[in-house]
Amino acid sequence: MASGLFVAFEGGDGAGKSTQARALADALRQAGHEVVLTREPGGTPAAEAIRHVVLTPEFAGLDDRAEALLYAASRAEHVARLVRPALERGAVVITDRYIDSSIAYQGVGRGLGPDVVGEINLWATRSLLPDLTVLLDVDAGAGLARIGSEPDRLEAEPEEFHASVVAAFDALAAGDPDRYLVIPASGDVHEIAAAVLARVDGLLAERGVR
Ligand code: TYD
């Protein structure tokens, strides 16, 4: 059984997840915890190779089901080789995106269906779910405005696509409020970081980890 703590950051494009994931990792390391900071798609050499395939604009017409399976394949590799072993050592694992991204982008954004995409991903990960998911809730228009001049294959989708993704994240959080911390992404970076750290400290204390 995993004994560490598994935290995922989720949200639409341009929500500031990467900054917050890094801030949490830094704070927990300073407090003396072993922290593994990682991201999806990616996190192992094979998963990073899959990342290239799903994100490069070179494969603009990639089939939707192939896309969903590639994200799931990347996640299976990531969980088996990096996430689960780290949790078994007792580490705190922080991932920038996880299963909810597939449910929101492929299940809802691409219209493949949230349930089937969720099931594929539970199979891929042998049902490993985060102890806490931090949802940085971004207004789709505001998030897209924060994206740079060279959008990846998903970022290049129209605003309606991103709006449906954001709504899907909100619905996931509403369905399981105990496992989510929902924070408006428009807030002050330091205040967001403090709120996340307070919640994670609480979870570590509950488990008797200091
Ligand atoms: P990334 O450069 O990591 O973007 P961000 O900083 O917004 O996380 O690119 C990941 C992209 O892949 C992002 O547009 C969301 C998308 N994605 C999916 O569509 N499904 C998934 O399962 C995951 C993990 C990401």
JSON list of C-alpha atoms and ligand atoms in Angstrom, two decimals:
[
{"chain": "A", "resi": 1, "resn": "MET", "atom": "CA", "xyz": [0.00, 0.00, 0.00]},
{"chain": "A", "resi": 2, "resn": "ALA", "atom": "CA", "xyz": [1.14, 3.49, -0.84]},
{"chain": "A", "resi": 3, "resn": "SER", "atom": "CA", "xyz": [2.08, 5.45, 2.28]},
{"chain": "A", "resi": 4, "resn": "GLY", "atom": "CA", "xyz": [3.07, 8.81, 0.78]},
{"chain": "A", "resi": 5, "resn": "LEU", "atom": "CA", "xyz": [0.79, 11.63, -0.32]},
{"chain": "A", "resi": 6, "resn": "PHE", "atom": "CA", "xyz": [-0.36, 12.10, -3.91]},
{"chain": "A", "resi": 7, "resn": "VAL", "atom": "CA", "xyz": [-1.34, 15.62, -4.98]},
{"chain": "A", "resi": 8, "resn": "ALA", "atom": "CA", "xyz": [-2.50, 16.58, -8.48]},
{"chain": "A", "resi": 9, "resn": "PHE", "atom": "CA", "xyz": [-2.84, 20.07, -9.92]},
{"chain": "A", "resi": 10, "resn": "GLU", "atom": "CA", "xyz": [-5.52, 20.49, -12.57]},
{"chain": "A", "resi": 11, "resn": "GLY", "atom": "CA", "xyz": [-7.07, 23.32, -14.53]},
{"chain": "A", "resi": 12, "resn": "GLY", "atom": "CA", "xyz": [-7.51, 24.75, -17.99]},
{"chain": "A", "resi": 13, "resn": "ASP", "atom": "CA", "xyz": [-4.62, 26.01, -20.07]},
{"chain": "A", "resi": 14, "resn": "GLY", "atom": "CA", "xyz": [-2.94, 29.09, -18.60]},
{"chain": "A", "resi": 15, "resn": "ALA", "atom": "CA", "xyz": [-4.25, 28.53, -15.04]},
{"chain": "A", "resi": 16, "resn": "GLY", "atom": "CA", "xyz": [-0.79, 28.79, -13.45]},
{"chain": "A", "resi": 17, "resn": "LYS", "atom": "CA", "xyz": [-0.63, 25.14, -12.31]},
{"chain": "A", "resi": 18, "resn": "SER", "atom": "CA", "xyz": [3.07, 24.73, -12.97]},
{"chain": "A", "resi": 19, "resn": "THR", "atom": "CA", "xyz": [3.97, 27.73, -10.81]},
{"chain": "A", "resi": 20, "resn": "GLN", "atom": "CA", "xyz": [1.81, 26.46, -7.95]},
{"chain": "A", "resi": 21, "resn": "ALA", "atom": "CA", "xyz": [3.07, 22.89, -8.22]},
{"chain": "A", "resi": 22, "resn": "ARG", "atom": "CA", "xyz": [6.66, 24.18, -7.97]},
{"chain": "A", "resi": 23, "resn": "ALA", "atom": "CA", "xyz": [5.83, 26.46, -5.02]},
{"chain": "A", "resi": 24, "resn": "LEU", "atom": "CA", "xyz": [4.28, 23.54, -3.11]},
{"chain": "A", "resi": 25, "resn": "ALA", "atom": "CA", "xyz": [7.26, 21.30, -3.88]},
{"chain": "A", "resi": 26, "resn": "ASP", "atom": "CA", "xyz": [9.71, 23.96, -2.65]},
{"chain": "A", "resi": 27, "resn": "ALA", "atom": "CA", "xyz": [7.78, 24.56, 0.58]},
{"chain": "A", "resi": 28, "resn": "LEU", "atom": "CA", "xyz": [7.51, 20.85, 1.40]},
{"chain": "A", "resi": 29, "resn": "ARG", "atom": "CA", "xyz": [11.19, 20.23, 0.64]},
{"chain": "A", "resi": 30, "resn": "GLN", "atom": "CA", "xyz": [12.12, 23.09, 2.96]},
{"chain": "A", "resi": 31, "resn": "ALA", "atom": "CA", "xyz": [10.05, 21.38, 5.64]},
{"chain": "A", "resi": 32, "resn": "GLY", "atom": "CA", "xyz": [12.17, 18.24, 5.11]},
{"chain": "A", "resi": 33, "resn": "HIS", "atom": "CA", "xyz": [9.83, 16.04, 3.04]},
{"chain": "A", "resi": 34, "resn": "GLU", "atom": "CA", "xyz": [10.94, 13.93, 0.10]},
{"chain": "A", "resi": 35, "resn": "VAL", "atom": "CA", "xyz": [9.07, 15.45, -2.84]},
{"chain": "A", "resi": 36, "resn": "VAL", "atom": "CA", "xyz": [8.76, 14.16, -6.40]},
{"chain": "A", "resi": 37, "resn": "LEU", "atom": "CA", "xyz": [7.54, 16.94, -8.71]},
{"chain": "A", "resi": 38, "resn": "THR", "atom": "CA", "xyz": [6.39, 15.66, -12.05]},
{"chain": "A", "resi": 39, "resn": "ARG", "atom": "CA", "xyz": [3.98, 16.34, -14.92]},
{"chain": "A", "resi": 40, "resn": "GLU", "atom": "CA", "xyz": [1.72, 14.73, -17.49]},
{"chain": "A", "resi": 41, "resn": "PRO", "atom": "CA", "xyz": [1.95, 13.87, -20.21]},
{"chain": "A", "resi": 42, "resn": "GLY", "atom": "CA", "xyz": [5.52, 12.90, -19.34]},
{"chain": "A", "resi": 43, "resn": "GLY", "atom": "CA", "xyz": [7.58, 12.12, -16.26]},
{"chain": "A", "resi": 44, "resn": "THR", "atom": "CA", "xyz": [9.56, 9.15, -17.65]},
{"chain": "A", "resi": 45, "resn": "PRO", "atom": "CA", "xyz": [11.58, 8.92, -20.90]},
{"chain": "A", "resi": 46, "resn": "ALA", "atom": "CA", "xyz": [8.90, 6.86, -22.72]},
{"chain": "A", "resi": 47, "resn": "ALA", "atom": "CA", "xyz": [6.10, 9.09, -21.42]},
{"chain": "A", "resi": 48, "resn": "GLU", "atom": "CA", "xyz": [8.03, 12.20, -22.57]},
{"chain": "A", "resi": 49, "resn": "ALA", "atom": "CA", "xyz": [8.28, 10.62, -26.04]},
{"chain": "A", "resi": 50, "resn": "ILE", "atom": "CA", "xyz": [4.48, 10.16, -26.04]},
{"chain": "A", "resi": 51, "resn": "ARG", "atom": "CA", "xyz": [4.19, 13.79, -24.89]},
{"chain": "A", "resi": 52, "resn": "HIS", "atom": "CA", "xyz": [5.93, 14.88, -28.06]},
{"chain": "A", "resi": 53, "resn": "VAL", "atom": "CA", "xyz": [3.45, 12.93, -30.21]},
{"chain": "A", "resi": 54, "resn": "VAL", "atom": "CA", "xyz": [0.32, 14.30, -28.51]},
{"chain": "A", "resi": 55, "resn": "LEU", "atom": "CA", "xyz": [1.45, 17.93, -28.31]},
{"chain": "A", "resi": 56, "resn": "THR", "atom": "CA", "xyz": [3.32, 18.63, -31.53]},
{"chain": "A", "resi": 57, "resn": "PRO", "atom": "CA", "xyz": [1.28, 20.64, -34.06]},
{"chain": "A", "resi": 58, "resn": "GLU", "atom": "CA", "xyz": [2.96, 18.35, -36.63]},
{"chain": "A", "resi": 59, "resn": "PHE", "atom": "CA", "xyz": [0.22, 15.74, -35.93]},
{"chain": "A", "resi": 60, "resn": "ALA", "atom": "CA", "xyz": [-2.65, 18.22, -36.16]},
{"chain": "A", "resi": 61, "resn": "GLY", "atom": "CA", "xyz": [-5.20, 15.62, -37.33]},
{"chain": "A", "resi": 62, "resn": "LEU", "atom": "CA", "xyz": [-4.43, 12.93, -34.72]},
{"chain": "A", "resi": 63, "resn": "ASP", "atom": "CA", "xyz": [-7.49, 10.69, -34.20]},
{"chain": "A", "resi": 64, "resn": "ASP", "atom": "CA", "xyz": [-9.40, 11.54, -30.99]},
{"chain": "A", "resi": 65, "resn": "ARG", "atom": "CA", "xyz": [-9.39, 7.96, -29.67]},
{"chain": "A", "resi": 66, "resn": "ALA", "atom": "CA", "xyz": [-5.70, 7.58, -30.46]},
{"chain": "A", "resi": 67, "resn": "GLU", "atom": "CA", "xyz": [-5.12, 10.83, -28.54]},
{"chain": "A", "resi": 68, "resn": "ALA", "atom": "CA", "xyz": [-7.06, 9.54, -25.51]},
{"chain": "A", "resi": 69, "resn": "LEU", "atom": "CA", "xyz": [-5.15, 6.25, -25.52]},
{"chain": "A", "resi": 70, "resn": "LEU", "atom": "CA", "xyz": [-1.79, 7.98, -25.86]},
{"chain": "A", "resi": 71, "resn": "TYR", "atom": "CA", "xyz": [-2.50, 10.15, -22.80]},
{"chain": "A", "resi": 72, "resn": "ALA", "atom": "CA", "xyz": [-3.58, 7.01, -20.93]},
{"chain": "A", "resi": 73, "resn": "ALA", "atom": "CA", "xyz": [-0.47, 5.12, -22.08]},
{"chain": "A", "resi": 74, "resn": "SER", "atom": "CA", "xyz": [1.77, 7.95, -20.92]},
{"chain": "A", "resi": 75, "resn": "ARG", "atom": "CA", "xyz": [-0.06, 7.91, -17.56]},
{"chain": "A", "resi": 76, "resn": "ALA", "atom": "CA", "xyz": [0.25, 4.10, -17.15]},
{"chain": "A", "resi": 77, "resn": "GLU", "atom": "CA", "xyz": [4.01, 4.33, -17.64]},
{"chain": "A", "resi": 78, "resn": "HIS", "atom": "CA", "xyz": [4.29, 7.39, -15.36]},
{"chain": "A", "resi": 79, "resn": "VAL", "atom": "CA", "xyz": [2.35, 5.75, -12.53]},
{"chain": "A", "resi": 80, "resn": "ALA", "atom": "CA", "xyz": [4.06, 2.36, -12.78]},
{"chain": "A", "resi": 81, "resn": "ARG", "atom": "CA", "xyz": [7.64, 3.66, -13.01]},
{"chain": "A", "resi": 82, "resn": "LEU", "atom": "CA", "xyz": [7.65, 6.90, -11.06]},
{"chain": "A", "resi": 83, "resn": "VAL", "atom": "CA", "xyz": [4.52, 7.75, -9.05]},
{"chain": "A", "resi": 84, "resn": "ARG", "atom": "CA", "xyz": [3.73, 4.45, -7.33]},
{"chain": "A", "resi": 85, "resn": "PRO", "atom": "CA", "xyz": [7.34, 3.62, -6.35]},
{"chain": "A", "resi": 86, "resn": "ALA", "atom": "CA", "xyz": [7.73, 7.12, -4.86]},
{"chain": "A", "resi": 87, "resn": "LEU", "atom": "CA", "xyz": [4.48, 6.81, -2.87]},
{"chain": "A", "resi": 88, "resn": "GLU", "atom": "CA", "xyz": [5.62, 3.41, -1.60]},
{"chain": "A", "resi": 89, "resn": "ARG", "atom": "CA", "xyz": [8.80, 5.07, -0.28]},
{"chain": "A", "resi": 90, "resn": "GLY", "atom": "CA", "xyz": [6.61, 7.55, 1.57]},
{"chain": "A", "resi": 91, "resn": "ALA", "atom": "CA", "xyz": [7.32, 10.55, -0.68]},
{"chain": "A", "resi": 92, "resn": "VAL", "atom": "CA", "xyz": [4.95, 13.37, -1.49]},
{"chain": "A", "resi": 93, "resn": "VAL", "atom": "CA", "xyz": [4.26, 13.16, -5.24]},
{"chain": "A", "resi": 94, "resn": "ILE", "atom": "CA", "xyz": [3.03, 16.34, -6.93]},
{"chain": "A", "resi": 95, "resn": "THR", "atom": "CA", "xyz": [1.86, 16.02, -10.50]},
{"chain": "A", "resi": 96, "resn": "ASP", "atom": "CA", "xyz": [1.04, 18.84, -12.88]},
{"chain": "A", "resi": 97, "resn": "ARG", "atom": "CA", "xyz": [-2.12, 17.25, -14.47]},
{"chain": "A", "resi": 98, "resn": "TYR", "atom": "CA", "xyz": [-3.55, 13.74, -14.03]},
{"chain": "A", "resi": 99, "resn": "ILE", "atom": "CA", "xyz": [-6.68, 11.71, -14.94]},
{"chain": "A", "resi": 100, "resn": "ASP", "atom": "CA", "xyz": [-9.06, 14.67, -14.66]},
{"chain": "A", "resi": 101, "resn": "SER", "atom": "CA", "xyz": [-7.25, 16.30, -17.59]},
{"chain": "A", "resi": 102, "resn": "SER", "atom": "CA", "xyz": [-8.14, 13.32, -19.79]},
{"chain": "A", "resi": 103, "resn": "ILE", "atom": "CA", "xyz": [-11.75, 13.33, -18.59]},
{"chain": "A", "resi": 104, "resn": "ALA", "atom": "CA", "xyz": [-12.02, 17.08, -19.27]},
{"chain": "A", "resi": 105, "resn": "TYR", "atom": "CA", "xyz": [-10.06, 17.37, -22.55]},
{"chain": "A", "resi": 106, "resn": "GLN", "atom": "CA", "xyz": [-10.68, 13.99, -24.22]},
{"chain": "A", "resi": 107, "resn": "GLY", "atom": "CA", "xyz": [-13.92, 12.94, -22.47]},
{"chain": "A", "resi": 108, "resn": "VAL", "atom": "CA", "xyz": [-15.73, 16.28, -22.66]},
{"chain": "A", "resi": 109, "resn": "GLY", "atom": "CA", "xyz": [-13.67, 18.57, -24.97]},
{"chain": "A", "resi": 110, "resn": "ARG", "atom": "CA", "xyz": [-13.32, 15.91, -27.67]},
{"chain": "A", "resi": 111, "resn": "GLY", "atom": "CA", "xyz": [-16.74, 14.42, -26.86]},
{"chain": "A", "resi": 112, "resn": "LEU", "atom": "CA", "xyz": [-15.53, 10.85, -26.26]},
{"chain": "A", "resi": 113, "resn": "GLY", "atom": "CA", "xyz": [-17.52, 10.65, -23.03]},
{"chain": "A", "resi": 114, "resn": "PRO", "atom": "CA", "xyz": [-16.26, 11.31, -19.49]},
{"chain": "A", "resi": 115, "resn": "ASP", "atom": "CA", "xyz": [-17.23, 7.84, -18.20]},
{"chain": "A", "resi": 116, "resn": "VAL", "atom": "CA", "xyz": [-15.39, 5.75, -20.76]},
{"chain": "A", "resi": 117, "resn": "VAL", "atom": "CA", "xyz": [-12.30, 7.96, -20.57]},
{"chain": "A", "resi": 118, "resn": "GLY", "atom": "CA", "xyz": [-12.38, 7.69, -16.77]},
{"chain": "A", "resi": 119, "resn": "GLU", "atom": "CA", "xyz": [-12.61, 3.89, -16.98]},
{"chain": "A", "resi": 120, "resn": "ILE", "atom": "CA", "xyz": [-9.70, 3.57, -19.42]},
{"chain": "A", "resi": 121, "resn": "ASN", "atom": "CA", "xyz": [-7.60, 5.68, -17.09]},
{"chain": "A", "resi": 122, "resn": "LEU", "atom": "CA", "xyz": [-8.54, 3.73, -13.97]},
{"chain": "A", "resi": 123, "resn": "TRP", "atom": "CA", "xyz": [-7.42, 0.59, -15.80]},
{"chain": "A", "resi": 124, "resn": "ALA", "atom": "CA", "xyz": [-4.21, 2.31, -16.95]},
{"chain": "A", "resi": 125, "resn": "THR", "atom": "CA", "xyz": [-3.30, 3.40, -13.41]},
{"chain": "A", "resi": 126, "resn": "ARG", "atom": "CA", "xyz": [-4.66, 0.36, -11.53]},
{"chain": "A", "resi": 127, "resn": "SER", "atom": "CA", "xyz": [-7.08, 2.83, -9.94]},
{"chain": "A", "resi": 128, "resn": "LEU", "atom": "CA", "xyz": [-4.54, 5.16, -8.36]},
{"chain": "A", "resi": 129, "resn": "LEU", "atom": "CA", "xyz": [-6.36, 8.38, -7.46]},
{"chain": "A", "resi": 130, "resn": "PRO", "atom": "CA", "xyz": [-4.84, 11.49, -5.87]},
{"chain": "A", "resi": 131, "resn": "ASP", "atom": "CA", "xyz": [-5.32, 12.12, -2.14]},
{"chain": "A", "resi": 132, "resn": "LEU", "atom": "CA", "xyz": [-5.93, 15.74, -3.10]},
{"chain": "A", "resi": 133, "resn": "THR", "atom": "CA", "xyz": [-6.62, 17.47, -6.41]},
{"chain": "A", "resi": 134, "resn": "VAL", "atom": "CA", "xyz": [-6.04, 21.21, -6.51]},
{"chain": "A", "resi": 135, "resn": "LEU", "atom": "CA", "xyz": [-8.21, 22.74, -9.21]},
{"chain": "A", "resi": 136, "resn": "LEU", "atom": "CA", "xyz": [-7.04, 26.16, -10.32]},
{"chain": "A", "resi": 137, "resn": "ASP", "atom": "CA", "xyz": [-10.25, 27.50, -11.69]},
{"chain": "A", "resi": 138, "resn": "VAL", "atom": "CA", "xyz": [-9.62, 29.71, -14.66]},
{"chain": "A", "resi": 139, "resn": "ASP", "atom": "CA", "xyz": [-12.00, 31.59, -16.91]},
{"chain": "A", "resi": 140, "resn": "ALA", "atom": "CA", "xyz": [-11.32, 30.00, -20.36]},
{"chain": "A", "resi": 141, "resn": "GLY", "atom": "CA", "xyz": [-10.82, 33.35, -22.09]},
{"chain": "A", "resi": 142, "resn": "ALA", "atom": "CA", "xyz": [-8.43, 34.63, -19.39]},
{"chain": "A", "resi": 143, "resn": "GLY", "atom": "CA", "xyz": [-6.43, 31.39, -19.49]},
{"chain": "A", "resi": 144, "resn": "LEU", "atom": "CA", "xyz": [-5.99, 31.47, -23.24]},
{"chain": "A", "resi": 145, "resn": "ALA", "atom": "CA", "xyz": [-4.79, 35.08, -23.03]},
{"chain": "A", "resi": 146, "resn": "ARG", "atom": "CA", "xyz": [-1.89, 33.84, -20.83]},
{"chain": "A", "resi": 147, "resn": "ILE", "atom": "CA", "xyz": [-0.69, 31.32, -23.43]},
{"chain": "A", "resi": 148, "resn": "GLY", "atom": "CA", "xyz": [2.41, 32.22, -25.46]},
{"chain": "A", "resi": 149, "resn": "SER", "atom": "CA", "xyz": [2.65, 32.85, -29.19]},
{"chain": "A", "resi": 150, "resn": "GLU", "atom": "CA", "xyz": [3.29, 29.19, -30.10]},
{"chain": "A", "resi": 151, "resn": "PRO", "atom": "CA", "xyz": [0.28, 27.19, -28.86]},
{"chain": "A", "resi": 152, "resn": "ASP", "atom": "CA", "xyz": [0.57, 23.38, -28.68]},
{"chain": "A", "resi": 153, "resn": "ARG", "atom": "CA", "xyz": [-2.00, 21.11, -30.41]},
{"chain": "A", "resi": 154, "resn": "LEU", "atom": "CA", "xyz": [-4.54, 21.38, -27.56]},
{"chain": "A", "resi": 155, "resn": "GLU", "atom": "CA", "xyz": [-4.01, 25.07, -26.83]},
{"chain": "A", "resi": 156, "resn": "ALA", "atom": "CA", "xyz": [-4.75, 25.78, -30.50]},
{"chain": "A", "resi": 157, "resn": "GLU", "atom": "CA", "xyz": [-8.37, 24.57, -30.06]},
{"chain": "A", "resi": 158, "resn": "PRO", "atom": "CA", "xyz": [-11.14, 27.24, -30.16]},
{"chain": "A", "resi": 159, "resn": "GLU", "atom": "CA", "xyz": [-12.47, 29.00, -27.06]},
{"chain": "A", "resi": 160, "resn": "GLU", "atom": "CA", "xyz": [-15.65, 26.81, -26.92]},
{"chain": "A", "resi": 161, "resn": "PHE", "atom": "CA", "xyz": [-13.43, 23.75, -26.52]},
{"chain": "A", "resi": 162, "resn": "HIS", "atom": "CA", "xyz": [-11.60, 25.35, -23.59]},
{"chain": "A", "resi": 163, "resn": "ALA", "atom": "CA", "xyz": [-14.85, 26.54, -22.03]},
{"chain": "A", "resi": 164, "resn": "SER", "atom": "CA", "xyz": [-16.21, 22.96, -22.08]},
{"chain": "A", "resi": 165, "resn": "VAL", "atom": "CA", "xyz": [-12.95, 21.72, -20.51]},
{"chain": "A", "resi": 166, "resn": "VAL", "atom": "CA", "xyz": [-13.18, 24.26, -17.69]},
{"chain": "A", "resi": 167, "resn": "ALA", "atom": "CA", "xyz": [-16.83, 23.30, -17.04]},
{"chain": "A", "resi": 168, "resn": "ALA", "atom": "CA", "xyz": [-15.82, 19.62, -16.94]},
{"chain": "A", "resi": 169, "resn": "PHE", "atom": "CA", "xyz": [-13.18, 20.28, -14.26]},
{"chain": "A", "resi": 170, "resn": "ASP", "atom": "CA", "xyz": [-15.76, 22.16, -12.18]},
{"chain": "A", "resi": 171, "resn": "ALA", "atom": "CA", "xyz": [-18.22, 19.25, -12.46]},
{"chain": "A", "resi": 172, "resn": "LEU", "atom": "CA", "xyz": [-15.57, 16.73, -11.35]},
{"chain": "A", "resi": 173, "resn": "ALA", "atom": "CA", "xyz": [-14.73, 18.84, -8.29]},
{"chain": "A", "resi": 174, "resn": "ALA", "atom": "CA", "xyz": [-18.40, 19.35, -7.42]},
{"chain": "A", "resi": 175, "resn": "GLY", "atom": "CA", "xyz": [-18.94, 15.58, -7.53]},
{"chain": "A", "resi": 176, "resn": "ASP", "atom": "CA", "xyz": [-16.29, 14.79, -4.89]},
{"chain": "A", "resi": 177, "resn": "PRO", "atom": "CA", "xyz": [-15.77, 17.95, -2.78]},
{"chain": "A", "resi": 178, "resn": "ASP", "atom": "CA", "xyz": [-13.66, 16.26, -0.06]},
{"chain": "A", "resi": 179, "resn": "ARG", "atom": "CA", "xyz": [-10.90, 15.32, -2.50]},
{"chain": "A", "resi": 180, "resn": "TYR", "atom": "CA", "xyz": [-10.70, 18.72, -4.22]},
{"chain": "A", "resi": 181, "resn": "LEU", "atom": "CA", "xyz": [-9.44, 22.15, -3.32]},
{"chain": "A", "resi": 182, "resn": "VAL", "atom": "CA", "xyz": [-10.90, 24.61, -5.81]},
{"chain": "A", "resi": 183, "resn": "ILE", "atom": "CA", "xyz": [-9.19, 28.00, -5.98]},
{"chain": "A", "resi": 184, "resn": "PRO", "atom": "CA", "xyz": [-9.88, 30.85, -8.44]},
{"chain": "A", "resi": 185, "resn": "ALA", "atom": "CA", "xyz": [-6.76, 31.12, -10.60]},
{"chain": "A", "resi": 186, "resn": "SER", "atom": "CA", "xyz": [-7.17, 34.91, -10.76]},
{"chain": "A", "resi": 187, "resn": "GLY", "atom": "CA", "xyz": [-6.06, 35.28, -7.12]},
{"chain": "A", "resi": 188, "resn": "ASP", "atom": "CA", "xyz": [-2.69, 36.40, -5.75]},
{"chain": "A", "resi": 189, "resn": "VAL", "atom": "CA", "xyz": [0.04, 33.79, -6.45]},
{"chain": "A", "resi": 190, "resn": "HIS", "atom": "CA", "xyz": [1.34, 33.83, -2.85]},
{"chain": "A", "resi": 191, "resn": "GLU", "atom": "CA", "xyz": [-2.13, 33.58, -1.34]},
{"chain": "A", "resi": 192, "resn": "ILE", "atom": "CA", "xyz": [-2.97, 30.61, -3.56]},
{"chain": "A", "resi": 193, "resn": "ALA", "atom": "CA", "xyz": [0.30, 28.91, -2.58]},
{"chain": "A", "resi": 194, "resn": "ALA", "atom": "CA", "xyz": [-0.45, 29.47, 1.12]},
{"chain": "A", "resi": 195, "resn": "ALA", "atom": "CA", "xyz": [-3.96, 28.00, 0.81]},
{"chain": "A", "resi": 196, "resn": "VAL", "atom": "CA", "xyz": [-2.62, 24.91, -0.96]},
{"chain": "A", "resi": 197, "resn": "LEU", "atom": "CA", "xyz": [0.16, 24.41, 1.59]},
{"chain": "A", "resi": 198, "resn": "ALA", "atom": "CA", "xyz": [-2.31, 24.73, 4.49]},
{"chain": "A", "resi": 199, "resn": "ARG", "atom": "CA", "xyz": [-4.50, 22.00, 3.01]},
{"chain": "A", "resi": 200, "resn": "VAL", "atom": "CA", "xyz": [-1.54, 19.68, 2.31]},
{"chain": "A", "resi": 201, "resn": "ASP", "atom": "CA", "xyz": [-0.09, 20.27, 5.80]},
{"chain": "A", "resi": 202, "resn": "GLY", "atom": "CA", "xyz": [-3.48, 19.27, 7.19]},
{"chain": "A", "resi": 203, "resn": "LEU", "atom": "CA", "xyz": [-3.44, 16.01, 5.22]},
{"chain": "A", "resi": 204, "resn": "LEU", "atom": "CA", "xyz": [0.14, 15.24, 6.31]},
{"chain": "A", "resi": 205, "resn": "ALA", "atom": "CA", "xyz": [-0.78, 15.91, 9.95]},
{"chain": "A", "resi": 206, "resn": "GLU", "atom": "CA", "xyz": [-3.81, 13.58, 9.68]},
{"chain": "A", "resi": 207, "resn": "ARG", "atom": "CA", "xyz": [-1.42, 10.85, 8.55]},
{"chain": "A", "resi": 208, "resn": "GLY", "atom": "CA", "xyz": [0.99, 11.57, 11.34]},
{"chain": "A", "resi": 209, "resn": "VAL", "atom": "CA", "xyz": [3.70, 12.85, 8.97]},
{"chain": "A", "resi": 210, "resn": "ARG", "atom": "CA", "xyz": [5.54, 15.92, 10.27]},
{"chain": "B", "resi": 1, "resn": "TYD", "atom": "P1", "xyz": [1.36, 21.45, -21.12]},
{"chain": "B", "resi": 1, "resn": "TYD", "atom": "O1", "xyz": [2.37, 22.14, -21.96]},
{"chain": "B", "resi": 1, "resn": "TYD", "atom": "O2", "xyz": [1.80, 20.60, -20.00]},
{"chain": "B", "resi": 1, "resn": "TYD", "atom": "O3", "xyz": [0.29, 22.51, -20.71]},
{"chain": "B", "resi": 1, "resn": "TYD", "atom": "P2", "xyz": [-0.16, 23.07, -19.32]},
{"chain": "B", "resi": 1, "resn": "TYD", "atom": "O4", "xyz": [0.96, 23.95, -18.86]},
{"chain": "B", "resi": 1, "resn": "TYD", "atom": "O5", "xyz": [-1.40, 23.80, -19.66]},
{"chain": "B", "resi": 1, "resn": "TYD", "atom": "O6", "xyz": [-0.39, 21.87, -18.42]},
{"chain": "B", "resi": 1, "resn": "TYD", "atom": "O7", "xyz": [0.47, 20.63, -22.15]},
{"chain": "B", "resi": 1, "resn": "TYD", "atom": "C1", "xyz": [-0.42, 19.70, -21.78]},
{"chain": "B", "resi": 1, "resn": "TYD", "atom": "C2", "xyz": [-1.59, 19.80, -22.74]},
{"chain": "B", "resi": 1, "resn": "TYD", "atom": "O8", "xyz": [-2.15, 18.50, -22.88]},
{"chain": "B", "resi": 1, "resn": "TYD", "atom": "C3", "xyz": [-2.67, 20.71, -22.23]},
{"chain": "B", "resi": 1, "resn": "TYD", "atom": "O9", "xyz": [-3.20, 21.47, -23.30]},
{"chain": "B", "resi": 1, "resn": "TYD", "atom": "C4", "xyz": [-3.73, 19.75, -21.74]},
{"chain": "B", "resi": 1, "resn": "TYD", "atom": "C5", "xyz": [-3.51, 18.54, -22.55]},
{"chain": "B", "resi": 1, "resn": "TYD", "atom": "N1", "xyz": [-3.85, 17.27, -21.88]},
{"chain": "B", "resi": 1, "resn": "TYD", "atom": "C6", "xyz": [-4.91, 16.50, -22.33]},
{"chain": "B", "resi": 1, "resn": "TYD", "atom": "O10", "xyz": [-5.58, 16.89, -23.29]},
{"chain": "B", "resi": 1, "resn": "TYD", "atom": "N2", "xyz": [-5.19, 15.33, -21.71]},
{"chain": "B", "resi": 1, "resn": "TYD", "atom": "C7", "xyz": [-4.45, 14.84, -20.67]},
{"chain": "B", "resi": 1, "resn": "TYD", "atom": "O11", "xyz": [-4.72, 13.76, -20.13]},
{"chain": "B", "resi": 1, "resn": "TYD", "atom": "C8", "xyz": [-3.34, 15.65, -20.22]},
{"chain": "B", "resi": 1, "resn": "TYD", "atom": "C9", "xyz": [-2.48, 15.18, -19.08]},
{"chain": "B", "resi": 1, "resn": "TYD", "atom": "C10", "xyz": [-3.07, 16.85, -20.85]}
]
